[in-house]
């Protein structure tokens, strides 16, 4: 099974999960290597944080996942992000 995020409008916000079995899963940001921005300090960690939310939920750590998701949503809602 592959679960994909619904954030298709920006590659920097997309995460997906590969659920290989009940005990094996891979959660990873869906983006390329972006060599054009390497070394410029403009990396957007949103997709990695969304993966952490998905992983936490998969591990039944729902309180941690909820806290992280609320924090991330709060920051994004300010619009003060690059």
mmCIF file of C-alpha atoms in Angstrom:
data_model
loop_
_atom_site.group_PDB
_atom_site.id
_atom_site.type_symbol
_atom_site.label_atom_id
_atom_site.label_comp_id
_atom_site.label_asym_id
_atom_site.label_seq_id
_atom_site.Cartn_x
_atom_site.Cartn_y
_atom_site.Cartn_z
ATOM 1 C CA UNK A 1 0.000 0.000 0.000
ATOM 2 C CA UNK A 2 1.135 3.533 -0.685
ATOM 3 C CA UNK A 3 -0.447 6.490 1.102
ATOM 4 C CA UNK A 4 0.117 9.904 -0.368
ATOM 5 C CA UNK A 5 -0.460 13.324 1.064
ATOM 6 C CA UNK A 6 -3.204 15.496 -0.364
ATOM 7 C CA UNK A 7 -0.851 18.489 -0.594
ATOM 8 C CA UNK A 8 -0.299 18.141 -4.346
ATOM 9 C CA UNK A 9 0.044 21.868 -4.977
ATOM 10 C CA UNK A 10 3.564 22.021 -3.595
ATOM 11 C CA UNK A 11 6.236 19.375 -3.852
ATOM 12 C CA UNK A 12 7.832 20.742 -0.652
ATOM 13 C CA UNK A 13 4.754 19.784 1.385
ATOM 14 C CA UNK A 14 4.211 16.279 0.070
ATOM 15 C CA UNK A 15 4.928 13.124 2.023
ATOM 16 C CA UNK A 16 4.101 9.527 1.286
ATOM 17 C CA UNK A 17 4.241 6.239 3.121
ATOM 18 C CA UNK A 18 4.951 2.749 1.904
ATOM 19 C CA UNK A 19 3.317 0.265 4.230
ATOM 20 C CA UNK A 20 5.184 -2.917 3.457
ATOM 21 C CA UNK A 21 3.538 -4.934 6.241
ATOM 22 C CA UNK A 22 2.090 -4.390 9.699
ATOM 23 C CA UNK A 23 5.604 -4.057 11.108
ATOM 24 C CA UNK A 24 7.502 -2.455 8.213
ATOM 25 C CA UNK A 25 6.823 0.970 6.731
ATOM 26 C CA UNK A 26 8.784 3.752 5.039
ATOM 27 C CA UNK A 27 7.788 7.410 5.429
ATOM 28 C CA UNK A 28 9.591 9.834 3.157
ATOM 29 C CA UNK A 29 9.251 13.289 1.628
ATOM 30 C CA UNK A 30 8.348 13.186 -2.056
ATOM 31 C CA UNK A 31 10.868 15.501 -3.646
ATOM 32 C CA UNK A 32 14.030 15.424 -5.660
ATOM 33 C CA UNK A 33 17.582 16.336 -4.724
ATOM 34 C CA UNK A 34 17.155 20.013 -5.773
ATOM 35 C CA UNK A 35 20.776 20.670 -6.746
ATOM 36 C CA UNK A 36 19.817 24.186 -7.843
ATOM 37 C CA UNK A 37 19.286 25.239 -4.201
ATOM 38 C CA UNK A 38 22.094 23.219 -2.598
ATOM 39 C CA UNK A 39 24.091 25.281 -0.106
ATOM 40 C CA UNK A 40 21.712 28.268 -0.220
ATOM 41 C CA UNK A 41 20.017 27.706 3.152
ATOM 42 C CA UNK A 42 16.522 27.651 1.665
ATOM 43 C CA UNK A 43 15.474 24.104 2.482
ATOM 44 C CA UNK A 44 11.833 23.714 3.491
ATOM 45 C CA UNK A 45 11.477 20.944 6.118
ATOM 46 C CA UNK A 46 7.660 20.811 5.896
ATOM 47 C CA UNK A 47 7.494 17.518 4.031
ATOM 48 C CA UNK A 48 9.882 15.873 6.507
ATOM 49 C CA UNK A 49 7.739 17.096 9.409
ATOM 50 C CA UNK A 50 4.575 15.804 7.708
ATOM 51 C CA UNK A 51 6.317 12.423 7.429
ATOM 52 C CA UNK A 52 7.053 12.540 11.154
ATOM 53 C CA UNK A 53 3.314 13.072 11.761
ATOM 54 C CA UNK A 54 2.436 10.080 9.580
ATOM 55 C CA UNK A 55 5.084 7.916 11.263
ATOM 56 C CA UNK A 56 3.899 8.924 14.744
ATOM 57 C CA UNK A 57 0.329 8.019 13.866
ATOM 58 C CA UNK A 58 1.489 4.700 12.427
ATOM 59 C CA UNK A 59 3.251 3.966 15.727
ATOM 60 C CA UNK A 60 0.053 4.831 17.633
ATOM 61 C CA UNK A 61 1.720 7.959 19.079
ATOM 62 C CA UNK A 62 -1.321 10.074 18.289
ATOM 63 C CA UNK A 63 -0.720 12.733 20.958
ATOM 64 C CA UNK A 64 2.762 13.428 19.585
ATOM 65 C CA UNK A 65 1.457 13.451 16.028
ATOM 66 C CA UNK A 66 -1.320 15.879 16.957
ATOM 67 C CA UNK A 67 1.081 18.252 18.738
ATOM 68 C CA UNK A 68 3.478 18.288 15.807
ATOM 69 C CA UNK A 69 0.703 18.751 13.264
ATOM 70 C CA UNK A 70 -0.881 21.613 15.229
ATOM 71 C CA UNK A 71 2.505 23.323 15.568
ATOM 72 C CA UNK A 72 3.225 22.951 11.865
ATOM 73 C CA UNK A 73 -0.241 24.171 10.865
ATOM 74 C CA UNK A 74 0.103 27.133 13.225
ATOM 75 C CA UNK A 75 3.377 28.220 11.640
ATOM 76 C CA UNK A 76 2.028 27.784 8.108
ATOM 77 C CA UNK A 77 -1.136 29.732 8.978
ATOM 78 C CA UNK A 78 0.895 32.819 9.836
ATOM 79 C CA UNK A 79 2.029 33.043 6.235
ATOM 80 C CA UNK A 80 5.417 34.139 7.528
ATOM 81 C CA UNK A 81 7.357 31.306 5.947
ATOM 82 C CA UNK A 82 9.726 31.155 3.041
#
